[in-house]
């Protein structure tokens, strides 16, 4: 991973490419790489779909090696949804393959000279950029079938569906999984629209003939990886809960807590939760011959992603994630798993963020475009997006735009990005992260529950209200650092509870890079990433006024606990105070 | 009516191999007749029969009336309470709901801090919800005490079963052509209880 591939789509006669050395980006991976390049090279005031924005795709520091769980791919740019910096990441095979091909990043830049669509093929022999107008407006599933027929089923693909081509702000970038299905998505912030604005439909990665990336200290690395895997396997969440039920195991629990946003964030409990929860989902999957325990990339030992079959036992989609089940389920009062799975399939095929789409349909339902609970109407609304009708184009640009167009006040967005599946009135600490993250409302921004082990920012007094701000800050720092390694964030549970597993991770990074690594280095990296991102956003015009939840969260009480969001603006402003 | 308890009209005994059919009921919540006015710890360990080390280590999240609790010895179950149990959950939010977790402050607004110590013990009803692994692991213990469900709950759980013979016993009789479990009135309340293997 010693080079950066830059594809300039603006050259007359069609895109051209060059391979650069890493220069000042040496040693960076994942979110550290994408945010460093965007912060340094993209003018913050540029139009997100214009000439000066860049789409940066980067594997993590450990991707392409045998390190377990190291297959996350980061995709960064200036977001068409938020107008700020964006990093969206996904599993799937692409990070491993890209890293083995030796690229620390692919950068798409410039403005296309005409409307020709291209595919990019990268293999051991180099890079080819080929006109591909025959792929125009293909859904991700048909697109990948074509690639399979042409390049075989061992390649990995990074692609956009029709939503990306139509430059919708909810458009995702799809990554193929181990079975070469386009099921893993860098979903948030409209990264797919930026790829669409560069007229690149798909990047096909073929690592045939390339070796695994090897660590600087082989023996130490092997030992650390072995201990790390053992730690993941023995922990009840990573070794048992996630493999058995997937992330949707959270539905019943968050619902019980009264923090499961229902009817477009009107209440915190959904009567139909048990019907769509992970327990019911896993049972249904098994009864139809699908598999709830499945890895999204080779080297994943947690295996939280599963498969979902239709009533006839045929593959329909991946196992819908907790966020998807909430967004398309409870938030729209839909209690039918088959409907939710169909919506997941459509989102993946059109290339759409399931969280943004579910939240958007919730807003549309509140506006009276469809009735809450109307499963067929929800499916039809997503189909409108895929077809690009006028209504579809409004919905495909997210909850914020939809709320404005239809005059809805209750629009659950921060920095114009839809909130995920935890109501911030019930889980106020999550609200702090939603409000202050550089990314727009994002649950993963403060996800890595490693802060106390890292000792980031000193110890936190959990009994004081301001502890929520301190914790959110520490969690955001730790998360940013993990996002740089290429590690799946779900490792966080094991390293929270098991200091020896955390130590194995630090040892693994050290043995791989050959540089002594400490928890302080990890903290410094996380802070550096957030500083770049925060600085970009400030230059893009964001102020502390943007670090706020919508007003109604402070005024409308959430049943059943009748709580409002109570963290003060002054406290929110302390998050970046380090 | 064959039982004198005012809470239910019939008793249905189920064979242990039918247990998994009722796991959805545990997620929705089942009614248990028990002594209330005691601590959550006493309810779980002394009445249900859960080992204290299991409560300490395996049950990571406990909600009492929708509020996360940190000290099962101090929170008191009242008549009509709902108690929900879960193993360790993923995600930051999963971690915030753990009892006594480092991240408990993130859900401070919905933590049960009320002190009901001093309430007197009496017979009452508690709704119990068992999520994820809890249904298979604790469900059998609770079914030994008996849960109160509706006839419809039972009919739904066995709707695709070809024969209920030997699987159930209604009141004193085996489920046979004379008292088929399929003829339960959906609106009746039933005490569902595990028959000894
Ligand atoms: S734990 Fe889940 S999301 Fe993470 S790498 Fe494995 S399958 Fe993918």
XYZ file of C-alpha atoms and ligand atoms in Angstrom:
783
model
C 0.000 0.000 0.000
C 2.523 2.524 -1.116
C 0.688 4.497 -3.773
C -2.400 6.556 -4.504
C -4.332 6.129 -7.736
C -5.684 9.424 -9.018
C -8.288 9.341 -11.770
C -8.960 12.697 -13.392
C -12.335 12.418 -15.105
C -12.067 15.893 -16.628
C -9.415 15.262 -19.236
C -10.592 15.774 -22.821
C -10.818 12.450 -24.591
C -11.898 10.682 -21.415
C -10.556 10.095 -17.928
C -6.853 9.566 -17.372
C -5.001 8.303 -14.349
C -1.701 8.632 -12.593
C -0.119 6.845 -9.697
C 1.357 9.035 -6.960
C 3.580 8.223 -4.052
C 2.033 8.639 -0.625
C 4.137 11.672 0.273
C 2.561 13.424 3.257
C -0.187 10.796 3.451
C 2.235 7.975 4.312
C 1.102 5.825 7.233
C -2.555 6.829 6.966
C -5.427 4.473 6.256
C -9.223 4.387 6.222
C -10.896 7.473 7.651
C -7.531 9.089 8.438
C -6.633 8.880 4.743
C -9.988 10.027 3.351
C -10.353 12.921 5.782
C -6.713 14.022 5.330
C -7.062 14.184 1.550
C -10.460 15.860 1.596
C -9.375 18.390 4.230
C -6.193 19.242 2.361
C -7.277 19.092 -1.263
C -10.991 19.911 -1.472
C -11.962 23.596 -1.223
C -14.554 23.547 1.584
C -16.860 25.960 -0.219
C -16.944 23.976 -3.465
C -20.123 22.461 -4.849
C -20.249 18.814 -3.695
C -21.181 17.672 -7.206
C -18.757 19.991 -8.963
C -15.272 19.902 -10.397
C -13.389 20.565 -7.155
C -14.905 17.871 -4.967
C -13.040 14.566 -4.777
C -14.193 11.091 -3.900
C -11.563 9.281 -1.876
C -11.716 5.518 -1.362
C -9.283 4.050 1.154
C -8.690 0.673 2.812
C -7.557 0.630 6.443
C -3.995 0.396 7.711
C -4.378 -3.348 8.332
C -6.568 -4.189 5.308
C -5.178 -6.775 2.912
C -3.298 -8.570 5.668
C -4.470 -11.633 7.558
C -5.532 -9.431 10.494
C -9.028 -10.553 11.449
C -11.825 -8.013 10.934
C -9.684 -5.627 8.877
C -11.881 -5.320 5.781
C -13.622 -1.978 6.231
C -13.401 0.475 3.363
C -13.682 4.233 3.914
C -15.251 6.532 1.348
C -14.804 10.274 1.842
C -15.720 13.556 0.127
C -17.556 16.797 0.744
C -21.093 15.558 1.359
C -23.946 16.617 -0.918
C -26.292 15.871 1.970
C -24.626 17.781 4.792
C -22.348 20.191 2.932
C -19.607 19.173 5.356
C -16.890 16.550 5.317
C -18.024 12.957 5.010
C -16.599 9.572 5.764
C -18.884 6.593 5.170
C -17.535 3.103 5.580
C -18.564 -0.394 4.652
C -17.491 -4.004 4.863
C -17.386 -6.329 1.898
C -14.382 -7.551 -0.025
C -13.086 -4.370 -1.653
C -10.807 -3.075 1.115
C -8.839 -6.323 1.274
C -8.472 -6.562 -2.493
C -7.596 -2.895 -3.011
C -4.946 -3.062 -0.294
C -3.405 -6.190 -1.809
C -3.255 -4.393 -5.147
C -1.034 -1.915 -3.341
C -3.271 1.158 -3.295
C -3.661 3.181 -0.124
C -6.344 5.245 -1.859
C -8.220 5.860 -5.076
C -9.088 9.505 -5.706
C -11.723 10.437 -8.284
C -11.344 14.088 -9.264
C -12.320 16.653 -11.898
C -15.492 17.231 -13.889
C -16.491 14.930 -16.749
C -16.257 16.477 -20.205
C -19.459 14.763 -21.376
C -22.046 12.286 -20.120
C -20.176 9.100 -21.003
C -20.251 6.596 -18.157
C -17.095 4.624 -17.326
C -15.980 1.505 -15.537
C -12.522 1.188 -14.024
C -10.663 -2.118 -13.946
C -7.700 -2.473 -11.610
C -5.584 -5.611 -11.528
C -1.939 -6.656 -11.188
C -1.204 -5.322 -14.675
C -2.457 -1.832 -13.926
C -5.520 0.313 -14.516
C -7.978 0.467 -17.424
C -10.767 3.016 -17.754
C -13.386 1.829 -20.203
C -16.511 3.595 -21.557
C -19.559 1.719 -20.283
C -22.733 3.409 -21.434
C -24.327 -0.030 -21.606
C -24.339 0.023 -17.796
C -26.369 3.225 -17.529
C -29.127 3.136 -14.912
C -28.530 -0.504 -14.085
C -29.372 -1.536 -10.555
C -26.467 -2.841 -8.504
C -27.634 -6.470 -8.700
C -27.854 -6.557 -12.533
C -24.641 -4.591 -12.758
C -22.734 -7.077 -10.626
C -24.192 -10.016 -12.587
C -22.725 -8.460 -15.741
C -19.350 -8.001 -14.095
C -19.422 -11.586 -12.876
C -20.035 -12.797 -16.405
C -17.145 -10.687 -17.665
C -14.531 -10.943 -14.908
C -15.528 -14.007 -12.904
C -16.689 -14.221 -9.305
C -13.362 -13.633 -7.575
C -13.230 -9.879 -8.172
C -14.525 -7.214 -5.788
C -16.619 -4.283 -6.953
C -17.314 -0.726 -5.805
C -20.357 0.645 -7.614
C -23.332 2.968 -7.730
C -26.920 2.263 -8.691
C -29.388 4.590 -10.428
C -29.608 6.823 -7.323
C -25.905 7.644 -7.614
C -26.223 8.323 -11.332
C -29.117 10.671 -10.578
C -26.849 12.334 -7.975
C -29.321 11.954 -5.151
C -28.133 13.037 -1.727
C -29.185 9.686 -0.210
C -27.146 7.686 -2.739
C -24.722 5.083 -1.422
C -21.616 3.376 -2.756
C -22.068 -0.410 -2.905
C -19.350 -2.930 -2.113
C -19.657 -6.602 -3.006
C -19.560 -9.231 -0.285
C -17.945 -12.685 -0.245
C -20.636 -14.085 -2.567
C -20.145 -11.111 -4.882
C -23.453 -9.533 -4.044
C -23.750 -5.722 -3.747
C -24.939 -5.838 -0.152
C -22.466 -3.750 1.814
C -22.884 -0.005 1.470
C -20.983 3.113 2.385
C -24.387 4.545 2.929
C -24.333 7.879 4.599
C -24.104 11.402 3.309
C -24.606 10.875 -0.417
C -21.154 9.536 -1.289
C -22.810 7.680 -4.217
C -23.910 11.000 -5.718
C -20.310 12.213 -5.766
C -19.203 9.017 -7.526
C -22.095 9.623 -9.960
C -20.953 13.200 -10.533
C -17.621 11.774 -11.735
C -19.460 9.469 -14.197
C -17.778 6.383 -12.749
C -20.317 3.568 -12.493
C -18.098 0.844 -11.118
C -14.567 0.019 -10.051
C -13.679 -3.648 -10.531
C -10.791 -4.869 -8.390
C -8.986 -8.088 -9.253
C -6.150 -9.163 -6.964
C -5.303 -12.414 -8.793
C -1.547 -12.866 -8.634
C -1.130 -10.470 -5.693
C 0.134 -11.580 -2.305
C -1.284 -10.889 1.143
C 0.242 -7.814 2.740
C 2.862 -8.996 5.175
C 3.633 -7.496 8.564
C 6.993 -6.036 9.595
C 7.240 -8.460 12.507
C 5.619 -11.710 11.361
C 5.804 -13.698 14.592
C 4.613 -10.904 16.850
C 1.805 -10.118 14.439
C 0.667 -13.753 14.270
C 0.614 -14.036 18.013
C -1.278 -10.763 18.465
C -3.833 -11.726 15.791
C -4.381 -15.104 17.426
C -5.008 -13.513 20.815
C -7.236 -10.897 19.260
C -9.401 -13.566 17.589
C -9.609 -15.564 20.801
C -10.736 -12.431 22.614
C -13.479 -11.792 20.062
C -14.673 -15.377 20.218
C -14.924 -15.566 23.969
C -16.851 -12.311 24.414
C -20.640 -12.751 24.709
C -21.428 -9.984 22.184
C -18.850 -10.700 19.479
C -18.732 -14.453 20.090
C -22.417 -15.112 20.610
C -24.959 -12.269 20.356
C -23.940 -10.788 17.008
C -23.336 -14.111 15.230
C -26.658 -15.524 16.423
C -28.955 -12.582 15.826
C -27.014 -9.887 13.963
C -27.309 -6.224 14.897
C -31.096 -6.490 14.942
C -30.773 -8.113 18.374
C -31.056 -4.511 19.585
C -34.665 -3.974 18.501
C -36.424 -5.489 21.498
C -33.992 -3.977 23.965
C -34.067 -0.415 22.636
C -37.842 -0.694 22.344
C -38.084 -1.761 25.972
C -35.980 1.252 26.922
C -38.463 3.507 25.158
C -35.766 4.759 22.784
C -36.998 3.098 19.569
C -38.273 5.958 17.394
C -41.732 5.120 16.098
C -44.160 7.010 13.826
C -41.403 9.391 12.681
C -39.947 9.967 16.153
C -43.335 10.574 17.772
C -42.991 7.875 20.424
C -40.271 5.628 21.776
C -42.018 2.278 21.626
C -43.434 0.214 18.788
C -46.116 -2.383 19.502
C -44.877 -4.596 16.689
C -41.237 -4.669 17.845
C -41.191 -8.362 18.790
C -42.367 -9.236 15.262
C -39.405 -7.522 13.610
C -36.689 -8.030 16.238
C -33.531 -10.053 15.707
C -34.935 -13.080 17.520
C -37.922 -13.347 15.159
C -35.741 -12.507 12.167
C -33.170 -15.227 12.881
C -35.923 -17.777 13.467
C -37.579 -16.893 10.162
C -34.285 -16.976 8.271
C -33.412 -20.417 9.569
C -36.887 -21.749 8.783
C -36.441 -20.612 5.154
C -32.972 -22.078 4.734
C -31.143 -18.742 5.029
C -28.238 -18.151 7.364
C -28.147 -15.584 10.155
C -24.414 -16.143 10.774
C -22.319 -14.915 7.908
C -19.263 -12.715 7.370
C -19.386 -9.735 5.036
C -15.737 -10.239 4.117
C -13.089 -12.908 4.406
C -11.326 -12.658 7.726
C -14.387 -11.596 9.721
C -14.681 -13.866 12.740
C -17.723 -12.196 14.298
C -19.991 -12.801 11.282
C -22.944 -10.548 12.135
C -24.302 -10.274 8.604
C -26.713 -12.943 7.443
C -28.846 -13.772 4.454
C -32.595 -13.373 4.045
C -34.747 -15.613 1.861
C -38.235 -14.920 0.551
C -41.259 -17.106 1.310
C -40.207 -19.542 -1.408
C -36.756 -19.986 0.040
C -34.936 -17.897 -2.580
C -32.271 -15.353 -1.691
C -33.833 -11.900 -1.422
C -31.304 -9.731 0.353
C -28.749 -9.656 3.122
C -30.079 -9.888 6.667
C -31.453 -6.389 7.284
C -29.433 -4.534 9.915
C -30.927 -3.094 13.083
C -30.840 0.389 11.588
C -32.718 -0.769 8.496
C -35.300 -2.715 10.471
C -35.943 0.373 12.528
C -35.929 2.883 9.646
C -38.180 0.945 7.295
C -40.027 -0.803 10.133
C -40.952 0.959 13.373
C -40.272 4.456 12.121
C -42.925 3.899 9.446
C -45.042 1.631 11.719
C -44.407 -1.386 9.467
C -44.282 -4.685 11.330
C -43.657 -7.148 8.507
C -40.156 -8.530 8.028
C -40.749 -9.478 4.390
C -41.642 -5.867 3.562
C -38.586 -4.573 5.392
C -36.381 -7.086 3.554
C -37.862 -6.035 0.209
C -37.144 -2.383 1.012
C -33.592 -3.345 1.953
C -33.195 -5.141 -1.371
C -34.552 -2.140 -3.305
C -32.273 0.271 -1.430
C -29.241 -1.913 -2.182
C -30.237 -2.255 -5.804
C -30.881 1.451 -6.420
C -27.898 2.318 -4.231
C -29.567 4.161 -1.349
C -28.815 4.651 2.335
C -31.410 2.626 4.248
C -31.347 4.976 7.250
C -31.919 8.089 5.152
C -34.644 6.383 3.111
C -36.526 5.020 6.123
C -36.398 8.393 7.849
C -37.508 10.091 4.634
C -40.489 7.804 4.190
C -41.398 8.466 7.832
C -41.431 12.204 7.060
C -43.429 11.576 3.869
C -45.944 9.557 5.896
C -46.236 12.387 8.373
C -46.898 14.685 5.419
C -49.756 12.417 4.356
C -48.107 11.082 1.183
C -48.810 7.588 2.544
C -50.320 6.182 5.713
C -48.135 4.976 8.573
C -48.053 1.193 8.467
C -48.859 0.955 4.752
C -46.220 -1.534 3.591
C -47.185 -1.463 -0.063
C -47.084 2.330 -0.168
C -43.599 2.326 1.372
C -42.352 -0.066 -1.300
C -43.924 2.081 -4.019
C -42.300 5.232 -2.660
C -38.846 3.638 -2.831
C -39.636 2.487 -6.372
C -40.445 6.105 -7.269
C -36.915 6.947 -6.169
C -35.455 4.197 -8.329
C -37.412 5.427 -11.337
C -36.428 9.018 -10.727
C -39.937 10.468 -10.900
C -40.373 13.976 -9.560
C -41.589 12.650 -6.219
C -38.799 10.075 -6.258
C -36.173 12.745 -6.763
C -37.484 14.672 -3.765
C -37.451 11.570 -1.561
C -34.053 10.479 -2.866
C -32.576 13.699 -1.585
C -33.348 12.804 1.978
C -35.503 13.607 4.974
C -34.470 17.269 5.215
C -35.477 18.148 1.650
C -38.638 16.070 1.890
C -39.646 17.834 5.095
C -39.117 21.232 3.470
C -41.021 20.355 0.303
C -44.014 19.002 2.211
C -43.959 21.442 5.118
C -43.234 18.997 7.926
C -41.762 20.314 11.172
C -40.809 17.002 12.748
C -37.775 16.208 10.611
C -35.160 14.173 12.500
C -31.917 15.501 10.998
C -28.688 17.101 12.182
C -26.642 18.921 9.537
C -29.391 17.678 7.207
C -28.523 14.002 7.763
C -31.199 11.706 9.152
C -30.878 10.342 12.662
C -30.448 6.632 13.166
C -32.374 4.288 15.394
C -31.933 5.700 18.891
C -34.110 8.538 20.109
C -31.799 11.142 21.662
C -34.386 12.027 24.281
C -34.152 8.528 25.779
C -30.407 8.122 25.284
C -29.206 11.667 25.812
C -25.541 10.789 25.441
C -26.274 9.589 21.924
C -27.947 12.940 21.308
C -24.692 14.685 22.196
C -22.904 12.668 19.528
C -25.675 13.217 16.955
C -25.455 16.952 17.548
C -21.726 17.427 17.565
C -20.172 14.893 15.230
C -18.585 16.310 12.115
C -20.615 13.854 10.057
C -24.249 14.871 10.662
C -26.477 12.687 12.856
C -24.515 9.477 13.034
C -24.641 6.697 15.607
C -21.300 5.189 14.644
C -19.416 8.431 15.242
C -19.345 7.735 18.959
C -19.660 4.002 18.754
C -16.342 2.688 19.900
C -16.890 2.123 23.551
C -13.200 2.024 24.249
C -12.719 5.395 25.801
C -12.055 4.326 29.357
C -9.526 1.737 28.310
C -7.723 4.243 26.158
C -7.943 6.761 28.961
C -8.795 9.292 26.298
C -9.161 12.758 27.754
C -8.751 11.610 31.353
C -11.272 9.721 33.421
C -14.926 10.659 33.295
C -17.199 11.173 36.250
C -20.176 9.205 35.070
C -22.452 10.634 37.737
C -22.210 14.233 36.590
C -24.431 15.468 33.753
C -21.391 16.798 31.919
C -20.136 13.213 31.895
C -22.288 12.771 28.795
C -20.304 15.404 26.959
C -16.976 13.999 28.130
C -17.964 10.492 27.156
C -19.244 11.524 23.758
C -15.973 13.339 23.057
C -13.872 10.363 24.100
C -15.978 7.947 22.115
C -15.747 10.077 18.992
C -11.956 10.150 19.292
C -11.694 6.387 19.785
C -14.068 5.701 16.910
C -12.139 7.882 14.493
C -8.961 5.963 15.366
C -10.583 2.548 14.818
C -11.996 3.771 11.504
C -8.419 4.408 10.404
C -7.316 0.814 11.003
C -9.873 -0.779 8.677
C -11.214 -2.726 11.641
C -14.937 -3.291 11.917
C -16.299 -1.181 14.775
C -17.985 -4.206 16.270
C -14.667 -5.251 17.771
C -15.294 -2.444 20.237
C -17.367 -4.613 22.586
C -14.607 -7.114 23.144
C -11.923 -4.501 23.625
C -14.123 -2.581 26.049
C -14.480 -5.490 28.397
C -11.236 -7.326 27.865
C -8.089 -5.215 28.271
C -5.964 -8.091 26.941
C -7.963 -8.063 23.691
C -7.412 -4.328 23.384
C -3.709 -4.873 23.994
C -3.676 -7.506 21.224
C -5.083 -4.940 18.809
C -2.452 -2.356 19.735
C 0.244 -5.047 19.439
C -1.083 -6.093 16.058
C -0.899 -2.537 14.682
C 2.618 -2.183 16.093
C 3.808 -5.525 14.704
C 2.318 -4.760 11.314
C 3.780 -1.301 10.888
C 7.008 -2.104 12.711
C 6.547 0.982 14.874
C 6.037 0.800 18.600
C 2.377 1.762 19.113
C 0.740 2.844 22.353
C -2.754 3.823 23.408
C -1.559 7.454 23.356
C -0.719 7.142 19.655
C -4.214 5.844 18.997
C -5.705 8.790 20.886
C -3.545 11.274 19.038
C -4.613 9.817 15.694
C -8.308 10.019 16.626
C -7.921 13.660 17.699
C -6.013 14.477 14.540
C -8.762 13.053 12.339
C -11.474 14.983 14.182
C -9.405 18.168 14.009
C -9.058 17.874 10.227
C -12.773 17.230 9.886
C -13.832 19.987 12.243
C -11.542 22.439 10.525
C -12.951 21.527 7.108
C -16.476 22.056 8.363
C -15.554 25.422 9.891
C -14.106 26.540 6.579
C -17.282 25.270 4.872
C -19.262 27.682 7.056
C -20.379 25.456 9.937
C -20.575 27.011 13.411
C -21.696 25.769 16.810
C -25.271 26.606 15.697
C -25.027 23.535 13.476
C -24.133 21.338 16.461
C -27.714 21.234 17.646
C -30.636 18.853 17.560
C -33.888 20.040 15.945
C -35.886 22.173 18.343
C -38.715 19.711 18.825
C -36.442 17.283 20.678
C -36.258 19.870 23.463
C -39.998 20.497 23.494
C -41.943 17.371 22.561
C -41.977 14.770 25.298
C -41.209 11.248 24.191
C -43.504 8.494 25.481
C -43.322 6.256 27.444
C -40.835 8.079 29.681
C -41.997 11.577 28.748
C -38.486 12.919 28.443
C -37.043 15.751 26.359
C -33.427 16.388 25.355
C -31.886 18.314 28.209
C -28.199 18.766 27.411
C -27.635 22.510 27.175
C -26.076 24.292 24.206
C -23.165 25.374 26.413
C -22.467 21.765 27.278
C -22.630 20.733 23.622
C -20.060 23.404 22.816
C -17.607 21.719 25.189
C -17.289 18.518 23.141
C -14.421 19.782 21.009
C -12.737 21.435 23.922
C -9.548 19.454 24.321
C -63.930 -23.480 34.579
C -61.616 -26.017 36.179
C -59.359 -23.897 38.358
C -60.300 -21.697 41.235
C -57.617 -19.064 40.585
C -59.394 -15.946 39.283
C -56.515 -15.127 36.928
C -57.011 -18.076 34.574
C -59.622 -20.577 33.474
C -57.464 -23.597 32.560
C -54.049 -25.037 33.169
C -52.131 -26.370 30.176
C -49.060 -28.493 30.783
C -46.529 -28.543 27.941
C -43.823 -31.016 27.113
C -40.303 -29.498 27.352
C -39.666 -30.118 23.656
C -42.402 -27.572 22.858
C -40.506 -24.780 24.588
C -39.005 -23.062 21.558
C -42.507 -22.491 20.180
C -43.145 -20.066 23.009
C -39.997 -17.956 22.771
C -41.851 -15.196 20.855
C -44.275 -14.966 23.767
C -41.393 -14.305 26.087
C -40.248 -11.415 23.911
C -43.742 -9.927 23.977
C -44.068 -10.501 27.706
C -45.745 -13.123 29.849
C -47.626 -12.704 33.099
C -46.236 -14.470 36.157
C -48.053 -14.741 39.471
C -45.483 -14.140 42.178
C -44.673 -12.489 45.460
C -44.145 -8.790 44.795
C -42.794 -6.033 46.990
C -39.414 -7.766 46.983
C -36.195 -6.787 45.204
C -35.504 -7.737 41.597
C -32.672 -9.881 42.917
C -34.992 -11.746 45.290
C -37.593 -12.219 42.573
C -35.095 -13.645 40.093
C -32.963 -15.716 42.435
C -35.420 -16.845 45.094
C -38.644 -17.154 43.149
C -37.550 -17.962 39.610
C -34.494 -19.912 40.747
C -31.766 -18.084 38.806
C -28.254 -18.573 40.181
C -26.740 -15.339 41.584
C -23.633 -15.709 39.405
C -25.846 -16.018 36.325
C -27.647 -12.830 37.328
C -24.315 -11.133 37.917
C -22.566 -12.189 34.720
C -24.983 -13.368 32.088
C -27.904 -10.979 32.573
C -26.287 -7.744 31.532
C -29.308 -5.535 31.106
C -32.421 -5.320 33.241
C -35.329 -2.989 32.655
C -37.929 -2.432 35.325
C -40.963 -0.700 33.833
C -38.836 0.369 30.873
C -36.105 1.914 32.991
C -32.654 0.407 33.142
C -31.629 -0.635 36.629
C -28.126 -0.815 38.022
C -28.665 -2.506 41.383
C -31.065 -5.497 41.320
C -30.774 -5.770 45.105
C -32.250 -2.306 45.539
C -34.933 -1.983 42.888
C -38.240 -3.356 44.073
C -40.869 -5.123 41.991
C -44.412 -3.932 42.508
C -47.698 -5.512 41.531
C -48.124 -4.869 37.794
C -44.434 -4.242 37.107
C -42.772 -5.243 33.853
C -39.332 -6.796 34.106
C -37.238 -7.331 30.972
C -33.941 -9.221 30.829
C -31.223 -9.331 28.186
C -27.737 -10.711 27.691
C -24.936 -8.328 26.642
C -25.945 -6.094 23.739
C -23.847 -4.623 20.931
C -23.251 -0.985 20.244
C -22.685 1.999 22.402
C -26.338 2.006 23.310
C -26.144 -1.669 24.185
C -23.306 -0.836 26.535
C -25.128 2.119 28.063
C -27.953 -0.092 29.220
C -25.714 -2.559 31.012
C -26.295 -2.597 34.729
C -23.750 -0.402 36.453
C -21.915 0.077 33.174
C -19.316 2.752 32.563
C -21.700 4.407 30.151
C -24.787 4.474 32.377
C -24.647 8.270 32.440
C -25.571 8.360 28.767
C -29.081 7.179 29.692
C -29.344 8.972 33.019
C -32.838 10.256 32.206
C -34.287 6.764 31.974
C -32.576 5.024 34.857
C -34.715 3.693 37.670
C -33.571 5.518 40.775
C -36.732 5.385 42.786
C -36.442 3.689 46.140
C -39.316 1.425 46.980
C -37.533 -0.377 49.778
C -39.959 -0.796 52.595
C -42.873 -1.894 50.407
C -44.555 -4.906 51.929
C -44.564 -8.278 50.227
C -47.821 -9.619 48.785
C -49.021 -11.845 45.982
C -49.305 -10.071 42.665
C -48.513 -10.268 38.973
C -45.371 -9.369 37.072
C -44.953 -9.188 33.303
C -41.647 -10.763 32.323
C -39.942 -10.219 28.981
C -36.996 -12.348 27.984
C -34.883 -11.158 25.062
C -32.279 -12.983 22.977
C -30.630 -15.865 24.846
C -32.727 -15.297 27.938
C -35.802 -16.987 26.441
C -34.050 -20.324 26.024
C -32.025 -20.072 29.211
C -34.529 -18.671 31.729
C -37.783 -19.532 29.966
C -37.837 -23.110 31.308
C -37.394 -21.882 34.888
C -40.281 -19.462 34.558
C -42.423 -22.076 32.876
C -41.911 -24.322 35.857
C -43.720 -21.674 37.910
C -46.244 -21.154 35.155
C -47.084 -18.202 32.941
C -50.501 -16.756 32.256
C -51.235 -16.416 28.571
C -54.347 -16.344 26.417
C -55.790 -19.273 24.539
C -54.934 -17.377 21.359
C -51.257 -17.210 22.330
C -51.183 -20.997 22.580
C -53.170 -21.535 19.394
C -50.813 -19.236 17.464
C -47.762 -21.036 18.794
C -48.992 -24.446 17.708
C -50.856 -23.502 14.531
C -48.553 -25.521 12.253
C -48.284 -28.534 14.531
C -49.741 -31.738 13.038
C -50.438 -33.474 16.318
C -50.588 -32.148 19.819
C -50.891 -35.595 21.350
C -48.382 -36.049 24.193
C -47.233 -32.462 23.761
C -49.860 -30.942 26.020
C -52.122 -31.794 28.879
C -55.143 -29.670 29.665
C -56.045 -29.479 33.313
C -55.823 -33.080 34.457
C -56.280 -34.673 31.042
C -53.794 -35.502 28.277
C -54.503 -33.573 25.092
C -56.492 -36.113 23.175
C -59.583 -36.131 21.072
C -61.510 -35.550 24.278
C -59.743 -32.361 25.223
C -57.753 -31.197 22.205
C -55.616 -28.194 22.888
C -56.863 -26.789 19.567
C -60.292 -26.266 21.080
C -59.099 -23.779 23.686
C -61.117 -20.614 23.736
C -58.820 -17.882 22.333
C -60.152 -15.440 24.910
C -59.607 -17.639 27.956
C -56.651 -17.014 30.191
C -54.495 -20.086 30.579
C -51.824 -21.017 33.073
C -49.129 -22.549 30.874
C -46.794 -24.737 32.848
C -43.977 -27.101 32.063
C -44.742 -30.750 32.664
C -41.937 -32.767 34.178
C -40.048 -34.682 31.431
S -18.845 -8.098 12.246
Fe -20.456 -7.846 10.748
S -20.144 -5.816 9.812
Fe -18.271 -6.361 10.932
S -16.978 -7.273 9.375
Fe -18.095 -8.958 10.324
S -19.954 -9.279 9.131
Fe -19.054 -7.300 8.532
